[in-house]
Amino acid sequence: MKEEFMAHLACPCGNSLSNGCDGDETEYYFVEHGVIEAHQDDFAFFELEYNDLSTEIWKCDVCDRMMFFDGPSARVSRYMRRIDTESLGKDELAREHKSGICFNNLLFNEVDWFVGSKHESNGGPDYEILDNPGEPDRGLLFTCRMMEERIFSHENGRFRNWWYADLHDDLIVFYSPLKDGNSGDRDAAPVKAWRRYSQVWRSEE
């Protein structure tokens, strides 16, 4: 798992969330397709989150809420509850939104294992999953271009912890990574969705 400062967050359901677990399904990131295309070779794909090029999301493993951090502030800016995808209409899905990729931290573990196993089995390049500028002998960066070619293409098998996603102001919708085309394919059926709601804490009532 990536090295980072351990953080904690209280979910409205009462659960205490932390990003300090190796099996981390707490932190998710949404990255627009346009950002991926604009930064094909700039730096490692998993560095996008450290360059303010992605939206950080925390998901509660008890109630399935999503909590969004739309800016550098430590405060949650949006709360969303899980909803039935069958409740979504075509007109609602067609409203203005951003299309991209959403993944959780377990994808980092998958890619790290994949790159390491390729290096050990056939002597392939020892790619750097995160940029380490202080290390003079660091290997090639595993860039956005490489993620598209080797992970999102499925040529090397199923990577489980990412989805095509559409992010609206009041909605986030996941589509299967195995579907044909990309998230612009309006014939694809959503597999998961969360809708924004107004969170009121008791101290604010």
PDB file of C-alpha atoms in Angstrom:
ATOM      1  CA  MET A   1       0.000   0.000   0.000  1.00  0.00           C
ATOM      2  CA  LYS A   2       1.091   3.586  -0.572  1.00  0.00           C
ATOM      3  CA  GLU A   3       2.933   5.319   2.225  1.00  0.00           C
ATOM      4  CA  GLU A   4       0.955   8.247   3.574  1.00  0.00           C
ATOM      5  CA  PHE A   5      -0.058   9.914   6.819  1.00  0.00           C
ATOM      6  CA  MET A   6      -2.762   8.010   8.653  1.00  0.00           C
ATOM      7  CA  ALA A   7      -6.018   9.941   8.780  1.00  0.00           C
ATOM      8  CA  HIS A   8      -9.350   9.344  10.496  1.00  0.00           C
ATOM      9  CA  LEU A   9     -12.894  10.400   9.635  1.00  0.00           C
ATOM     10  CA  ALA A  10     -16.173  10.001  11.515  1.00  0.00           C
ATOM     11  CA  CYS A  11     -19.009   8.709   9.335  1.00  0.00           C
ATOM     12  CA  PRO A  12     -22.553   9.955  10.111  1.00  0.00           C
ATOM     13  CA  CYS A  13     -23.529   6.336  10.857  1.00  0.00           C
ATOM     14  CA  GLY A  14     -21.092   6.309  13.792  1.00  0.00           C
ATOM     15  CA  ASN A  15     -18.343   4.284  12.145  1.00  0.00           C
ATOM     16  CA  SER A  16     -14.774   5.539  12.475  1.00  0.00           C
ATOM     17  CA  LEU A  17     -12.894   5.427   9.169  1.00  0.00           C
ATOM     18  CA  SER A  18      -9.125   5.194   8.811  1.00  0.00           C
ATOM     19  CA  ASN A  19      -6.770   4.902   5.831  1.00  0.00           C
ATOM     20  CA  GLY A  20      -4.175   2.992   7.850  1.00  0.00           C
ATOM     21  CA  CYS A  21      -5.176  -0.551   6.833  1.00  0.00           C
ATOM     22  CA  ASP A  22      -3.354  -2.654   4.221  1.00  0.00           C
ATOM     23  CA  GLY A  23      -6.699  -3.880   2.882  1.00  0.00           C
ATOM     24  CA  ASP A  24      -7.734  -0.284   2.285  1.00  0.00           C
ATOM     25  CA  GLU A  25     -11.084   0.078   0.579  1.00  0.00           C
ATOM     26  CA  THR A  26     -11.700   3.369   2.372  1.00  0.00           C
ATOM     27  CA  GLU A  27     -10.072   5.824  -0.028  1.00  0.00           C
ATOM     28  CA  TYR A  28     -11.367   6.184  -3.584  1.00  0.00           C
ATOM     29  CA  TYR A  29     -10.246   8.605  -6.286  1.00  0.00           C
ATOM     30  CA  PHE A  30     -12.110   9.927  -9.316  1.00  0.00           C
ATOM     31  CA  VAL A  31      -9.977  11.044 -12.277  1.00  0.00           C
ATOM     32  CA  GLU A  32     -11.446  12.604 -15.421  1.00  0.00           C
ATOM     33  CA  HIS A  33     -10.606  11.069 -18.778  1.00  0.00           C
ATOM     34  CA  GLY A  34      -9.376  14.503 -19.897  1.00  0.00           C
ATOM     35  CA  VAL A  35      -6.850  14.613 -17.049  1.00  0.00           C
ATOM     36  CA  ILE A  36      -5.543  11.164 -17.957  1.00  0.00           C
ATOM     37  CA  GLU A  37      -5.169  12.166 -21.591  1.00  0.00           C
ATOM     38  CA  ALA A  38      -3.481  15.471 -20.719  1.00  0.00           C
ATOM     39  CA  HIS A  39      -0.926  13.792 -18.447  1.00  0.00           C
ATOM     40  CA  GLN A  40      -0.095  10.623 -20.354  1.00  0.00           C
ATOM     41  CA  ASP A  41       3.616  10.714 -19.564  1.00  0.00           C
ATOM     42  CA  ASP A  42       4.066  13.487 -16.969  1.00  0.00           C
ATOM     43  CA  PHE A  43       4.344  11.356 -13.885  1.00  0.00           C
ATOM     44  CA  ALA A  44       3.181   8.114 -12.293  1.00  0.00           C
ATOM     45  CA  PHE A  45      -0.590   7.524 -12.511  1.00  0.00           C
ATOM     46  CA  PHE A  46      -0.912   7.186  -8.744  1.00  0.00           C
ATOM     47  CA  GLU A  47       0.718  10.599  -8.313  1.00  0.00           C
ATOM     48  CA  LEU A  48      -2.354  12.323  -9.807  1.00  0.00           C
ATOM     49  CA  GLU A  49      -3.944  12.462  -6.372  1.00  0.00           C
ATOM     50  CA  TYR A  50      -0.919  14.314  -4.967  1.00  0.00           C
ATOM     51  CA  ASN A  51      -1.074  16.926  -7.726  1.00  0.00           C
ATOM     52  CA  ASP A  52      -4.697  18.015  -7.155  1.00  0.00           C
ATOM     53  CA  LEU A  53      -5.765  16.254 -10.360  1.00  0.00           C
ATOM     54  CA  SER A  54      -8.281  13.892  -8.797  1.00  0.00           C
ATOM     55  CA  THR A  55     -11.218  14.001  -6.386  1.00  0.00           C
ATOM     56  CA  GLU A  56     -10.675  12.145  -3.117  1.00  0.00           C
ATOM     57  CA  ILE A  57     -13.600  10.108  -1.770  1.00  0.00           C
ATOM     58  CA  TRP A  58     -13.907   8.076   1.420  1.00  0.00           C
ATOM     59  CA  LYS A  59     -16.415   5.208   1.554  1.00  0.00           C
ATOM     60  CA  CYS A  60     -17.791   3.739   4.771  1.00  0.00           C
ATOM     61  CA  ASP A  61     -17.655  -0.062   4.917  1.00  0.00           C
ATOM     62  CA  VAL A  62     -20.638  -0.163   7.298  1.00  0.00           C
ATOM     63  CA  CYS A  63     -23.321   2.058   5.722  1.00  0.00           C
ATOM     64  CA  ASP A  64     -21.763   2.453   2.230  1.00  0.00           C
ATOM     65  CA  ARG A  65     -21.901   6.260   2.335  1.00  0.00           C
ATOM     66  CA  MET A  66     -19.424   8.218   0.233  1.00  0.00           C
ATOM     67  CA  MET A  67     -17.824  11.406   1.523  1.00  0.00           C
ATOM     68  CA  PHE A  68     -16.160  13.741  -0.982  1.00  0.00           C
ATOM     69  CA  PHE A  69     -13.237  16.134  -0.590  1.00  0.00           C
ATOM     70  CA  ASP A  70     -13.543  18.488  -3.562  1.00  0.00           C
ATOM     71  CA  GLY A  71     -10.672  20.719  -2.528  1.00  0.00           C
ATOM     72  CA  PRO A  72      -7.567  20.868  -0.335  1.00  0.00           C
ATOM     73  CA  SER A  73      -9.655  21.514   2.785  1.00  0.00           C
ATOM     74  CA  ALA A  74      -9.846  18.730   5.369  1.00  0.00           C
ATOM     75  CA  ARG A  75     -13.636  19.112   5.505  1.00  0.00           C
ATOM     76  CA  VAL A  76     -16.076  16.865   3.649  1.00  0.00           C
ATOM     77  CA  SER A  77     -17.760  18.845   0.873  1.00  0.00           C
ATOM     78  CA  ARG A  78     -20.398  16.304  -0.246  1.00  0.00           C
ATOM     79  CA  TYR A  79     -22.149  13.324   1.304  1.00  0.00           C
ATOM     80  CA  MET A  80     -23.754  10.648  -0.873  1.00  0.00           C
ATOM     81  CA  ARG A  81     -25.876   7.593  -0.030  1.00  0.00           C
ATOM     82  CA  ARG A  82     -25.975   4.354  -2.028  1.00  0.00           C
ATOM     83  CA  ILE A  83     -29.088   4.058  -4.204  1.00  0.00           C
ATOM     84  CA  ASP A  84     -30.671   1.424  -6.446  1.00  0.00           C
ATOM     85  CA  THR A  85     -29.355   1.889  -9.990  1.00  0.00           C
ATOM     86  CA  GLU A  86     -32.799   0.993 -11.360  1.00  0.00           C
ATOM     87  CA  SER A  87     -34.090   4.264  -9.900  1.00  0.00           C
ATOM     88  CA  LEU A  88     -31.940   6.250 -12.342  1.00  0.00           C
ATOM     89  CA  GLY A  89     -33.564   7.532 -15.506  1.00  0.00           C
ATOM     90  CA  LYS A  90     -31.833   8.145 -18.840  1.00  0.00           C
ATOM     91  CA  ASP A  91     -32.525  11.883 -18.630  1.00  0.00           C
ATOM     92  CA  GLU A  92     -30.873  12.057 -15.216  1.00  0.00           C
ATOM     93  CA  LEU A  93     -27.803  10.157 -16.421  1.00  0.00           C
ATOM     94  CA  ALA A  94     -27.511  12.447 -19.451  1.00  0.00           C
ATOM     95  CA  ARG A  95     -27.281  15.636 -17.376  1.00  0.00           C
ATOM     96  CA  GLU A  96     -24.002  17.563 -17.242  1.00  0.00           C
ATOM     97  CA  HIS A  97     -21.265  15.508 -15.606  1.00  0.00           C
ATOM     98  CA  LYS A  98     -17.598  14.529 -15.730  1.00  0.00           C
ATOM     99  CA  SER A  99     -16.636  11.103 -17.089  1.00  0.00           C
ATOM    100  CA  GLY A 100     -13.577   9.230 -15.931  1.00  0.00           C
ATOM    101  CA  ILE A 101     -12.142   6.432 -13.834  1.00  0.00           C
ATOM    102  CA  CYS A 102     -12.846   5.747 -10.157  1.00  0.00           C
ATOM    103  CA  PHE A 103     -10.606   3.411  -8.170  1.00  0.00           C
ATOM    104  CA  ASN A 104      -9.777   2.546  -4.598  1.00  0.00           C
ATOM    105  CA  ASN A 105      -6.416   2.003  -2.945  1.00  0.00           C
ATOM    106  CA  LEU A 106      -6.561  -1.747  -3.521  1.00  0.00           C
ATOM    107  CA  LEU A 107      -5.909  -1.072  -7.212  1.00  0.00           C
ATOM    108  CA  PHE A 108      -2.495   0.266  -6.196  1.00  0.00           C
ATOM    109  CA  ASN A 109      -1.760  -3.086  -4.537  1.00  0.00           C
ATOM    110  CA  GLU A 110      -2.903  -4.967  -7.643  1.00  0.00           C
ATOM    111  CA  VAL A 111      -0.734  -2.902  -9.975  1.00  0.00           C
ATOM    112  CA  ASP A 112       2.256  -3.115  -7.641  1.00  0.00           C
ATOM    113  CA  TRP A 113       1.951  -6.928  -7.603  1.00  0.00           C
ATOM    114  CA  PHE A 114       1.479  -7.061 -11.385  1.00  0.00           C
ATOM    115  CA  VAL A 115       4.550  -4.925 -12.115  1.00  0.00           C
ATOM    116  CA  GLY A 116       6.681  -6.796  -9.586  1.00  0.00           C
ATOM    117  CA  SER A 117       5.669 -10.233 -10.857  1.00  0.00           C
ATOM    118  CA  LYS A 118       6.430  -9.275 -14.465  1.00  0.00           C
ATOM    119  CA  HIS A 119       9.855  -8.014 -13.423  1.00  0.00           C
ATOM    120  CA  GLU A 120      10.654 -11.187 -11.485  1.00  0.00           C
ATOM    121  CA  SER A 121       9.271 -13.668 -14.027  1.00  0.00           C
ATOM    122  CA  ASN A 122      10.706 -12.357 -17.295  1.00  0.00           C
ATOM    123  CA  GLY A 123      13.135  -9.597 -16.363  1.00  0.00           C
ATOM    124  CA  GLY A 124      10.814  -6.796 -17.450  1.00  0.00           C
ATOM    125  CA  PRO A 125      11.497  -3.223 -16.321  1.00  0.00           C
ATOM    126  CA  ASP A 126      11.221  -2.544 -12.607  1.00  0.00           C
ATOM    127  CA  TYR A 127       8.714   0.285 -12.853  1.00  0.00           C
ATOM    128  CA  GLU A 128       8.186   2.875 -10.135  1.00  0.00           C
ATOM    129  CA  ILE A 129       4.527   2.979  -9.097  1.00  0.00           C
ATOM    130  CA  LEU A 130       5.131   6.250  -7.231  1.00  0.00           C
ATOM    131  CA  ASP A 131       7.622   8.932  -8.201  1.00  0.00           C
ATOM    132  CA  ASN A 132      10.639   9.053  -5.895  1.00  0.00           C
ATOM    133  CA  PRO A 133      12.685  12.017  -7.144  1.00  0.00           C
ATOM    134  CA  GLY A 134      15.219  11.675  -4.338  1.00  0.00           C
ATOM    135  CA  GLU A 135      16.329   8.247  -5.558  1.00  0.00           C
ATOM    136  CA  PRO A 136      18.883   8.605  -8.397  1.00  0.00           C
ATOM    137  CA  ASP A 137      18.552   4.980  -9.543  1.00  0.00           C
ATOM    138  CA  ARG A 138      14.756   4.910  -9.718  1.00  0.00           C
ATOM    139  CA  GLY A 139      13.185   2.999 -12.590  1.00  0.00           C
ATOM    140  CA  LEU A 140      10.722   4.090 -15.250  1.00  0.00           C
ATOM    141  CA  LEU A 141       7.475   5.614 -14.005  1.00  0.00           C
ATOM    142  CA  PHE A 142       4.260   3.648 -14.435  1.00  0.00           C
ATOM    143  CA  THR A 143       2.422   6.467 -16.188  1.00  0.00           C
ATOM    144  CA  CYS A 144      -1.182   7.146 -17.227  1.00  0.00           C
ATOM    145  CA  ARG A 145      -0.339   5.797 -20.679  1.00  0.00           C
ATOM    146  CA  MET A 146       0.871   2.524 -19.164  1.00  0.00           C
ATOM    147  CA  MET A 147      -2.230   2.272 -16.977  1.00  0.00           C
ATOM    148  CA  GLU A 148      -4.435   2.599 -20.059  1.00  0.00           C
ATOM    149  CA  GLU A 149      -2.413   0.080 -22.055  1.00  0.00           C
ATOM    150  CA  ARG A 150      -1.739  -2.533 -19.375  1.00  0.00           C
ATOM    151  CA  ILE A 151      -4.375  -2.194 -16.683  1.00  0.00           C
ATOM    152  CA  PHE A 152      -7.510  -0.585 -18.090  1.00  0.00           C
ATOM    153  CA  SER A 153      -7.279  -2.571 -21.356  1.00  0.00           C
ATOM    154  CA  HIS A 154      -7.711  -5.963 -19.606  1.00  0.00           C
ATOM    155  CA  GLU A 155      -5.083  -7.516 -21.866  1.00  0.00           C
ATOM    156  CA  ASN A 156      -3.377  -8.888 -18.769  1.00  0.00           C
ATOM    157  CA  GLY A 157      -6.449 -10.064 -16.899  1.00  0.00           C
ATOM    158  CA  ARG A 158      -9.080  -8.568 -14.641  1.00  0.00           C
ATOM    159  CA  PHE A 159      -8.100  -5.816 -12.233  1.00  0.00           C
ATOM    160  CA  ARG A 160     -10.978  -5.606  -9.802  1.00  0.00           C
ATOM    161  CA  ASN A 161     -10.786  -2.312  -7.967  1.00  0.00           C
ATOM    162  CA  TRP A 162     -11.653   0.273 -10.617  1.00  0.00           C
ATOM    163  CA  TRP A 163     -14.726   1.348 -12.585  1.00  0.00           C
ATOM    164  CA  TYR A 164     -15.702   3.716 -15.357  1.00  0.00           C
ATOM    165  CA  ALA A 165     -17.575   6.512 -13.594  1.00  0.00           C
ATOM    166  CA  ASP A 166     -19.691   9.576 -14.230  1.00  0.00           C
ATOM    167  CA  LEU A 167     -19.487  12.272 -11.561  1.00  0.00           C
ATOM    168  CA  HIS A 168     -22.423  14.713 -11.334  1.00  0.00           C
ATOM    169  CA  ASP A 169     -22.838  17.427  -8.725  1.00  0.00           C
ATOM    170  CA  ASP A 170     -25.421  15.297  -6.919  1.00  0.00           C
ATOM    171  CA  LEU A 171     -24.616  11.804  -8.173  1.00  0.00           C
ATOM    172  CA  ILE A 172     -21.781   9.380  -8.867  1.00  0.00           C
ATOM    173  CA  VAL A 173     -22.431   6.384 -11.102  1.00  0.00           C
ATOM    174  CA  PHE A 174     -20.162   3.372 -11.634  1.00  0.00           C
ATOM    175  CA  TYR A 175     -20.090   1.301 -14.822  1.00  0.00           C
ATOM    176  CA  SER A 176     -18.446  -2.078 -15.259  1.00  0.00           C
ATOM    177  CA  PRO A 177     -14.795  -1.950 -16.361  1.00  0.00           C
ATOM    178  CA  LEU A 178     -15.559  -4.967 -18.570  1.00  0.00           C
ATOM    179  CA  LYS A 179     -18.124  -3.222 -20.755  1.00  0.00           C
ATOM    180  CA  ASP A 180     -17.314  -2.343 -24.350  1.00  0.00           C
ATOM    181  CA  GLY A 181     -16.178   1.156 -25.180  1.00  0.00           C
ATOM    182  CA  ASN A 182     -15.965   3.764 -22.453  1.00  0.00           C
ATOM    183  CA  SER A 183     -18.274   5.534 -20.046  1.00  0.00           C
ATOM    184  CA  GLY A 184     -19.663   7.567 -22.927  1.00  0.00           C
ATOM    185  CA  ASP A 185     -21.552   4.448 -23.993  1.00  0.00           C
ATOM    186  CA  ARG A 186     -25.062   5.401 -22.888  1.00  0.00           C
ATOM    187  CA  ASP A 187     -26.344   1.874 -23.561  1.00  0.00           C
ATOM    188  CA  ALA A 188     -24.266   0.529 -20.677  1.00  0.00           C
ATOM    189  CA  ALA A 189     -26.186  -0.151 -17.473  1.00  0.00           C
ATOM    190  CA  PRO A 190     -24.860   1.375 -14.231  1.00  0.00           C
ATOM    191  CA  VAL A 191     -23.626  -1.182 -11.700  1.00  0.00           C
ATOM    192  CA  LYS A 192     -23.470   1.098  -8.625  1.00  0.00           C
ATOM    193  CA  ALA A 193     -24.635   4.610  -7.766  1.00  0.00           C
ATOM    194  CA  TRP A 194     -24.690   7.089  -4.895  1.00  0.00           C
ATOM    195  CA  ARG A 195     -26.874  10.213  -4.569  1.00  0.00           C
ATOM    196  CA  ARG A 196     -26.027  13.421  -2.739  1.00  0.00           C
ATOM    197  CA  TYR A 197     -28.009  14.410   0.339  1.00  0.00           C
ATOM    198  CA  SER A 198     -27.806  17.187   2.924  1.00  0.00           C
ATOM    199  CA  GLN A 199     -26.076  15.921   6.048  1.00  0.00           C
ATOM    200  CA  VAL A 200     -27.323  17.625   9.218  1.00  0.00           C
ATOM    201  CA  TRP A 201     -25.413  16.967  12.439  1.00  0.00           C
ATOM    202  CA  ARG A 202     -27.294  17.075  15.734  1.00  0.00           C
ATOM    203  CA  SER A 203     -25.237  20.045  16.926  1.00  0.00           C
ATOM    204  CA  GLU A 204     -26.494  21.994  13.885  1.00  0.00           C
ATOM    205  CA  GLU A 205     -30.200  21.299  14.478  1.00  0.00           C
TER     206      GLU A 205
END
